[in-house]
Amino acid sequence: MLPDMALDALLAIFGMALVTYAIRAGGLAVANRLPREGFVAAWMKHLPSAVLAALVAPALVNGGPDEWGAALVVVGLYVVSRNLLLAMVGGIVGIVLLRMLGLT
Amino acid sequence: MSEFSSYFWLGARRFIPVAISIAAYGLVWGMLAGQAGMSLIEVIAMSGLVYAGASQFVVLDLWEPGQIPVVSIIITAAIVNLRIVMMSASFRPVVGHLRPLPAYASMFLMSDEPWAMTMGEKLTGPKGFAFFLGTGFMCWSSWFVSTVIGRLAGGFLRNPEQFGLDFAFTATFLVLLLGMVKGRGDLVPIAIGGLVAIATARLVPGNWYIIAGGLAGSLAGAIVETRKGRAHVA
């Protein structure tokens, strides 16, 4: 048994590793049978953005004005600069400042 | 220098700028993983074996030491990573000359950036394979090393709220999401996914809202896109 690792953590990590490798190798195995366009291809293409939206939306709705303000900073910085890292750092600086000011 | 090693290192060198931005995300992920209660050995195992950033970010949200929802974590990771099928499926020209064992073993390194860069070079056969291994080697190492460093550095932060690190989750997802908006068609899965997730989170206990929103949003996006395509043909 690995140190400092509970059984459920072990199962979760090895399970993730297994399904992820199966997906990576599976693509090669079904290469000639997988549709390049059409419904299934479009569905798989849209999966990551839909999952990310499903994560962000409830977190934002459940947050307060500080979180909403910082989220606006993130979106604004990204639209202006197209720089992912800058937008992320800006959002974190934004939330720290908003909380320090304590306006809301 | 042999042809293999010259193309391997060409791929590795071309990947350096991308590796730097991956390392920045890796540092953030490592810090957040510590905050979510992941131990160092768990971070090492997950980054080393799973090696899929988007799914690792998503899964942190579900990670609660002592009561880890194993099944929903594995399903969520599978859903987020399913897109990689399309990348491996397009890789026949690069690995088609190999015997099955090395071809399938090399798929472990398949990820968005190495795939995009190898396809972009339009290299096939042994040269393409060596180039791909070079990019994959850089991608894996930058992710692995930066997440471990992030976890070690994050361990020294006593009060993460003070540094806005709790909001870093939301900011990171938001930024990754914005980076995926390439056209109007991408707004449908985001809007539907978000709304369905908000509704599901209110109505259903647990973390099923991620899967519900992800499936609803992606299906809606596919429906709109294929309808448009048909209308265009007609």
PDB file of C-alpha atoms in Angstrom, chain A:
ATOM      1  CA  MET A   1       0.000   0.000   0.000  1.00  0.00           C
ATOM      2  CA  LEU A   2       1.276   3.455  -0.849  1.00  0.00           C
ATOM      3  CA  PRO A   3       1.812   5.737   2.111  1.00  0.00           C
ATOM      4  CA  ASP A   4      -0.683   8.539   2.784  1.00  0.00           C
ATOM      5  CA  MET A   5      -3.224   7.296   0.268  1.00  0.00           C
ATOM      6  CA  ALA A   6      -6.684   6.079   1.225  1.00  0.00           C
ATOM      7  CA  LEU A   7      -8.338   3.240  -0.694  1.00  0.00           C
ATOM      8  CA  ASP A   8     -11.007   5.491  -2.244  1.00  0.00           C
ATOM      9  CA  ALA A   9      -8.330   7.946  -3.438  1.00  0.00           C
ATOM     10  CA  LEU A  10      -6.361   5.051  -4.918  1.00  0.00           C
ATOM     11  CA  LEU A  11      -9.446   3.704  -6.719  1.00  0.00           C
ATOM     12  CA  ALA A  12     -10.413   7.152  -8.019  1.00  0.00           C
ATOM     13  CA  ILE A  13      -6.933   7.884  -9.402  1.00  0.00           C
ATOM     14  CA  PHE A  14      -6.403   4.458 -10.971  1.00  0.00           C
ATOM     15  CA  GLY A  15      -9.952   4.514 -12.351  1.00  0.00           C
ATOM     16  CA  MET A  16      -9.345   7.917 -13.939  1.00  0.00           C
ATOM     17  CA  ALA A  17      -6.000   6.741 -15.331  1.00  0.00           C
ATOM     18  CA  LEU A  18      -7.605   3.610 -16.776  1.00  0.00           C
ATOM     19  CA  VAL A  19     -10.578   5.300 -18.512  1.00  0.00           C
ATOM     20  CA  THR A  20      -8.345   8.096 -19.806  1.00  0.00           C
ATOM     21  CA  TYR A  21      -5.855   5.644 -21.305  1.00  0.00           C
ATOM     22  CA  ALA A  22      -8.720   3.580 -22.730  1.00  0.00           C
ATOM     23  CA  ILE A  23      -9.992   6.727 -24.484  1.00  0.00           C
ATOM     24  CA  ARG A  24      -6.500   7.566 -25.794  1.00  0.00           C
ATOM     25  CA  ALA A  25      -5.886   4.043 -27.116  1.00  0.00           C
ATOM     26  CA  GLY A  26      -9.509   3.495 -28.158  1.00  0.00           C
ATOM     27  CA  GLY A  27      -9.352   6.304 -30.704  1.00  0.00           C
ATOM     28  CA  LEU A  28      -6.575   4.479 -32.552  1.00  0.00           C
ATOM     29  CA  ALA A  29      -8.482   1.195 -32.450  1.00  0.00           C
ATOM     30  CA  VAL A  30     -11.675   2.633 -33.964  1.00  0.00           C
ATOM     31  CA  ALA A  31      -9.862   5.124 -36.215  1.00  0.00           C
ATOM     32  CA  ASN A  32     -11.449   3.888 -39.412  1.00  0.00           C
ATOM     33  CA  ARG A  33     -14.930   3.567 -38.000  1.00  0.00           C
ATOM     34  CA  LEU A  34     -15.291   6.873 -36.161  1.00  0.00           C
ATOM     35  CA  PRO A  35     -17.278   9.607 -37.911  1.00  0.00           C
ATOM     36  CA  ARG A  36     -15.168  12.640 -38.822  1.00  0.00           C
ATOM     37  CA  GLU A  37     -18.220  14.873 -39.072  1.00  0.00           C
ATOM     38  CA  GLY A  38     -21.898  14.763 -38.241  1.00  0.00           C
ATOM     39  CA  PHE A  39     -23.722  14.478 -34.946  1.00  0.00           C
ATOM     40  CA  VAL A  40     -21.332  12.291 -32.922  1.00  0.00           C
ATOM     41  CA  ALA A  41     -18.268  14.318 -33.942  1.00  0.00           C
ATOM     42  CA  ALA A  42     -20.047  17.582 -33.070  1.00  0.00           C
ATOM     43  CA  TRP A  43     -21.218  16.140 -29.752  1.00  0.00           C
ATOM     44  CA  MET A  44     -17.702  15.129 -28.689  1.00  0.00           C
ATOM     45  CA  LYS A  45     -16.292  18.465 -29.818  1.00  0.00           C
ATOM     46  CA  HIS A  46     -18.718  20.359 -27.558  1.00  0.00           C
ATOM     47  CA  LEU A  47     -18.261  18.160 -24.458  1.00  0.00           C
ATOM     48  CA  PRO A  48     -15.378  20.035 -22.755  1.00  0.00           C
ATOM     49  CA  SER A  49     -16.953  23.493 -22.988  1.00  0.00           C
ATOM     50  CA  ALA A  50     -20.337  22.199 -21.782  1.00  0.00           C
ATOM     51  CA  VAL A  51     -18.722  20.441 -18.800  1.00  0.00           C
ATOM     52  CA  LEU A  52     -16.726  23.553 -17.897  1.00  0.00           C
ATOM     53  CA  ALA A  53     -19.873  25.717 -18.143  1.00  0.00           C
ATOM     54  CA  ALA A  54     -21.691  23.234 -15.904  1.00  0.00           C
ATOM     55  CA  LEU A  55     -18.943  23.690 -13.319  1.00  0.00           C
ATOM     56  CA  VAL A  56     -18.659  27.471 -13.458  1.00  0.00           C
ATOM     57  CA  ALA A  57     -22.329  28.470 -13.625  1.00  0.00           C
ATOM     58  CA  PRO A  58     -23.508  27.078 -10.243  1.00  0.00           C
ATOM     59  CA  ALA A  59     -20.313  28.347  -8.557  1.00  0.00           C
ATOM     60  CA  LEU A  60     -20.991  31.875  -9.856  1.00  0.00           C
ATOM     61  CA  VAL A  61     -24.692  31.796  -8.986  1.00  0.00           C
ATOM     62  CA  ASN A  62     -23.864  30.654  -5.452  1.00  0.00           C
ATOM     63  CA  GLY A  63     -21.155  33.316  -5.026  1.00  0.00           C
ATOM     64  CA  GLY A  64     -21.672  36.883  -3.832  1.00  0.00           C
ATOM     65  CA  PRO A  65     -21.053  40.326  -5.380  1.00  0.00           C
ATOM     66  CA  ASP A  66     -17.292  39.957  -4.752  1.00  0.00           C
ATOM     67  CA  GLU A  67     -17.198  36.814  -6.907  1.00  0.00           C
ATOM     68  CA  TRP A  68     -19.372  38.421  -9.617  1.00  0.00           C
ATOM     69  CA  GLY A  69     -17.105  41.468  -9.763  1.00  0.00           C
ATOM     70  CA  ALA A  70     -13.960  39.348  -9.993  1.00  0.00           C
ATOM     71  CA  ALA A  71     -15.569  37.181 -12.685  1.00  0.00           C
ATOM     72  CA  LEU A  72     -16.248  40.350 -14.727  1.00  0.00           C
ATOM     73  CA  VAL A  73     -12.557  41.277 -14.346  1.00  0.00           C
ATOM     74  CA  VAL A  74     -11.574  37.836 -15.672  1.00  0.00           C
ATOM     75  CA  VAL A  75     -13.877  38.074 -18.707  1.00  0.00           C
ATOM     76  CA  GLY A  76     -12.914  41.703 -19.402  1.00  0.00           C
ATOM     77  CA  LEU A  77      -9.165  41.051 -19.222  1.00  0.00           C
ATOM     78  CA  TYR A  78      -9.477  37.998 -21.451  1.00  0.00           C
ATOM     79  CA  VAL A  79     -11.561  39.777 -24.100  1.00  0.00           C
ATOM     80  CA  VAL A  80      -9.080  42.677 -24.206  1.00  0.00           C
ATOM     81  CA  SER A  81      -5.776  40.756 -23.974  1.00  0.00           C
ATOM     82  CA  ARG A  82      -6.625  37.199 -25.163  1.00  0.00           C
ATOM     83  CA  ASN A  83      -4.113  36.167 -22.509  1.00  0.00           C
ATOM     84  CA  LEU A  84      -5.390  33.300 -20.356  1.00  0.00           C
ATOM     85  CA  LEU A  85      -2.786  33.659 -17.623  1.00  0.00           C
ATOM     86  CA  LEU A  86      -3.217  37.438 -17.311  1.00  0.00           C
ATOM     87  CA  ALA A  87      -7.004  37.068 -17.016  1.00  0.00           C
ATOM     88  CA  MET A  88      -6.666  34.417 -14.335  1.00  0.00           C
ATOM     89  CA  VAL A  89      -4.144  36.383 -12.271  1.00  0.00           C
ATOM     90  CA  GLY A  90      -6.286  39.531 -12.685  1.00  0.00           C
ATOM     91  CA  GLY A  91      -9.326  37.714 -11.333  1.00  0.00           C
ATOM     92  CA  ILE A  92      -7.450  36.510  -8.267  1.00  0.00           C
ATOM     93  CA  VAL A  93      -6.000  39.984  -7.594  1.00  0.00           C
ATOM     94  CA  GLY A  94      -9.526  41.353  -8.132  1.00  0.00           C
ATOM     95  CA  ILE A  95     -11.148  39.120  -5.542  1.00  0.00           C
ATOM     96  CA  VAL A  96      -8.446  39.888  -2.970  1.00  0.00           C
ATOM     97  CA  LEU A  97      -8.937  43.658  -3.483  1.00  0.00           C
ATOM     98  CA  LEU A  98     -12.738  43.411  -3.416  1.00  0.00           C
ATOM     99  CA  ARG A  99     -12.624  41.465  -0.160  1.00  0.00           C
ATOM    100  CA  MET A 100     -10.140  43.889   1.384  1.00  0.00           C
ATOM    101  CA  LEU A 101     -12.290  46.877   0.451  1.00  0.00           C
ATOM    102  CA  GLY A 102     -15.323  45.115   1.897  1.00  0.00           C
ATOM    103  CA  LEU A 103     -17.757  47.327  -0.028  1.00  0.00           C
ATOM    104  CA  THR A 104     -20.298  44.567  -0.427  1.00  0.00           C
TER     105      THR A 104
END
